[in-house]
């Protein structure tokens, strides 16, 4: 709190500068708006281009990559969905995610609740285990992970992929939620337990609803990560083409375009892959920010 | 499932664990047994899927394993010796550090600016916030492939555009030489790191109560002064989280470099992560040794950063 006092003394000295600073604020606004417009174009431009191009025929795309569609060419989506099996892959992704996201959130929040709220022998060790797990990337463990999954007969199975997704999402999830649970008031929990609620009940009926903002934002973070996960399925789920998840399907499609030349279908596939992400974001937009605020920062 | 405390008969409410009549005994019982069933599945999962591979990795780095995967016995520290004798290793490590520091630093700087802007009310804020999440919505791999197409020597949009504008005379092979490939890959890495970082910082900005700004305004502090002495110190926790997570992600970043240049030509655009992956093709033990070194490096980087930032706080 020494900062605030020093701020006050310094700011008194500079009272005379105030007018000048405010004048430069106008110029700053013009600059910042230009910056934002530039950013918007840079970030959203390519995605909009992909989405628009998905409605053009492949020959049109080759002739003039930057053009607008002359008519809505829905055939690309039909091609991507049926011939390139994007529909099947999207369904696979959804099934995997339904399992992995539920598992990640449930196990992660349970562990975080215990680590945050109870002292027990090894508490610190468990926390360090998660922190260490966060720094360890999948790519380092490709060969041993493959062996583990093979030993447990989980290779090329949905449960195997789900377990791997959960395990690699848990460290960050638990880490994040632990700091979140620490911020929640202890009074309600104690009152519930004094009233005779079991731990299970306290957790599901009292703690989880209170932690909703944090759960939503880490949930979205995991959704994005798992939806776009490419390395794990490439390693653990590469046997049958029919069980590919979406990123694998898109990568295959991208390679196939090299000689088939059906660019339209590729762009349609990419567009299909982005839709769920945008839907999730649209639904939870408010909570994402509220959750990050409350969770990560205290 | 173990009971959390000595069971006490006939109390209200469902649930599997019995409850002691007095809070004190309940708590001590819980402290001993309670947490186990709650965190056991998580710990088991992490032990098997994350920790076990780490152990296996360390073990492999001391083994002599043929390309076909056959174990030819212990190699002692030979693999580490071989690794440190690689002529390319020095350059790769230097580039890894530059890559990590530049990308994280620029990401944090740009995110600070973006978060500050997004925290204001202005027309079109919703649209720009949507644009903020855009790079996040497309996967990192897809983004990297997209940039690779744009930078392609013969078919890339960038060459056409820059030739039309007269910046360059002939088509450039942007990713073909390390002097232009590095900046482009860094740009992509920053681009994909911005959404999460900006969101974290934006969330941090929103925790700063309005009264603080009010007070500083009444005291006559200027914009820059307010920012330096109020916003930045209060943003510290969010900033630290952003830096740590970016440090880990950027250092471990693989898809961007692999998709754009595969670390080539030679090892010119390899970070230690890509170097490790390439070694796998020639010597599994040496690749494992590199992995161990990599993991150690991340831990050290993060610890150094945490140490430095805490030291600042005490100052």
Coordinates of N, CA and C in Angstrom, one line a residue, chain A residues 140 142-144, chain B residues 56-72 75 79-80 82-83 275-292:
Chain A
X140 N 6.2 -34.1 -25.2 CA 7.4 -34.8 -24.7 C 7.1 -36.2 -24.4
X142 N 5.1 -38.5 -26.0 CA 4.4 -39.2 -27.0 C 4.7 -40.7 -26.9
X143 N 5.9 -41.1 -26.9 CA 6.3 -42.5 -27.0 C 5.8 -43.3 -25.7
X144 N 6.2 -42.8 -24.5 CA 5.7 -43.5 -23.3 C 4.2 -43.5 -23.2
Chain B
X56 N 9.2 -42.7 -17.4 CA 9.6 -43.5 -18.5 C 10.6 -42.8 -19.4
X57 N 10.3 -41.5 -19.6 CA 11.2 -40.6 -20.4 C 12.6 -40.5 -19.8
X58 N 12.6 -40.2 -18.5 CA 13.9 -40.1 -17.9 C 14.7 -41.4 -18.0
X59 N 14.0 -42.6 -17.8 CA 14.6 -43.9 -17.9 C 15.1 -44.1 -19.3
X60 N 14.3 -43.7 -20.3 CA 14.8 -43.9 -21.7 C 16.0 -43.2 -22.0
X61 N 16.2 -42.0 -21.4 CA 17.3 -41.2 -21.7 C 18.6 -41.8 -21.2
X62 N 18.5 -42.8 -20.4 CA 19.7 -43.5 -19.9 C 19.9 -44.9 -20.6
X63 N 19.1 -45.1 -21.6 CA 19.1 -46.4 -22.3 C 19.6 -46.3 -23.7
X64 N 20.0 -47.5 -24.2 CA 20.4 -47.6 -25.6 C 19.3 -48.2 -26.3
X65 N 18.5 -47.5 -27.1 CA 17.4 -48.0 -27.7 C 17.5 -47.9 -29.2
X66 N 17.3 -49.0 -30.0 CA 17.5 -48.9 -31.4 C 16.3 -48.2 -32.0
X67 N 16.4 -47.8 -33.3 CA 15.3 -47.1 -34.0 C 14.1 -48.0 -34.0
X68 N 14.2 -49.3 -34.1 CA 13.0 -50.1 -34.1 C 12.4 -50.3 -32.7
X69 N 13.0 -49.7 -31.7 CA 12.5 -49.8 -30.4 C 13.0 -50.9 -29.5
X70 N 14.1 -51.5 -29.9 CA 14.7 -52.6 -29.1 C 15.6 -52.0 -28.1
X71 N 15.5 -52.5 -26.9 CA 16.3 -52.1 -25.8 C 17.6 -52.8 -25.8
X72 N 18.7 -52.1 -26.0 CA 20.0 -52.7 -26.0 C 20.8 -52.4 -24.7
X75 N 22.8 -47.1 -21.3 CA 23.8 -46.3 -22.1 C 24.5 -45.3 -21.1
X79 N 24.0 -40.7 -23.7 CA 23.1 -40.0 -24.6 C 23.2 -38.5 -24.3
X80 N 23.4 -38.2 -23.0 CA 23.5 -36.7 -22.6 C 24.8 -36.2 -23.2
X82 N 26.3 -37.2 -25.8 CA 26.1 -37.1 -27.3 C 25.3 -35.8 -27.6
X83 N 24.3 -35.6 -26.8 CA 23.4 -34.5 -27.0 C 24.2 -33.2 -26.9
X275 N 13.7 -29.6 -32.1 CA 15.0 -30.3 -32.1 C 14.8 -31.7 -31.5
X276 N 14.2 -31.8 -30.3 CA 13.9 -33.0 -29.7 C 13.1 -33.9 -30.6
X277 N 12.1 -33.4 -31.2 CA 11.2 -34.2 -32.1 C 12.0 -34.7 -33.3
X278 N 12.9 -33.9 -33.8 CA 13.7 -34.4 -35.0 C 14.7 -35.5 -34.6
X279 N 15.2 -35.3 -33.3 CA 16.2 -36.3 -32.9 C 15.6 -37.7 -32.8
X280 N 14.3 -37.7 -32.5 CA 13.5 -39.0 -32.3 C 13.8 -39.9 -33.6
X281 N 13.9 -39.3 -34.7 CA 14.1 -40.1 -35.9 C 15.4 -40.8 -36.0
X282 N 16.4 -40.2 -35.3 CA 17.8 -40.8 -35.4 C 18.2 -41.6 -34.1
X283 N 17.8 -41.0 -33.0 CA 18.2 -41.7 -31.8 C 17.2 -41.4 -30.6
X284 N 16.5 -42.4 -30.3 CA 15.4 -42.3 -29.3 C 16.0 -41.9 -27.9
X285 N 17.1 -42.4 -27.5 CA 17.7 -42.1 -26.2 C 18.1 -40.7 -26.2
X286 N 18.7 -40.2 -27.2 CA 19.2 -38.8 -27.3 C 18.0 -37.9 -27.3
X287 N 16.9 -38.3 -28.0 CA 15.7 -37.4 -28.0 C 15.1 -37.4 -26.6
X288 N 15.1 -38.5 -25.9 CA 14.6 -38.5 -24.5 C 15.5 -37.6 -23.6
X289 N 16.8 -37.6 -23.8 CA 17.7 -36.8 -23.1 C 17.3 -35.3 -23.3
X290 N 17.1 -35.0 -24.6 CA 16.7 -33.6 -24.9 C 15.3 -33.2 -24.2
X291 N 14.4 -34.2 -24.2 CA 13.1 -34.0 -23.5 C 13.3 -33.6 -22.0
X292 N 14.2 -34.4 -21.4 CA 14.5 -34.2 -20.0 C 15.1 -32.8 -19.8

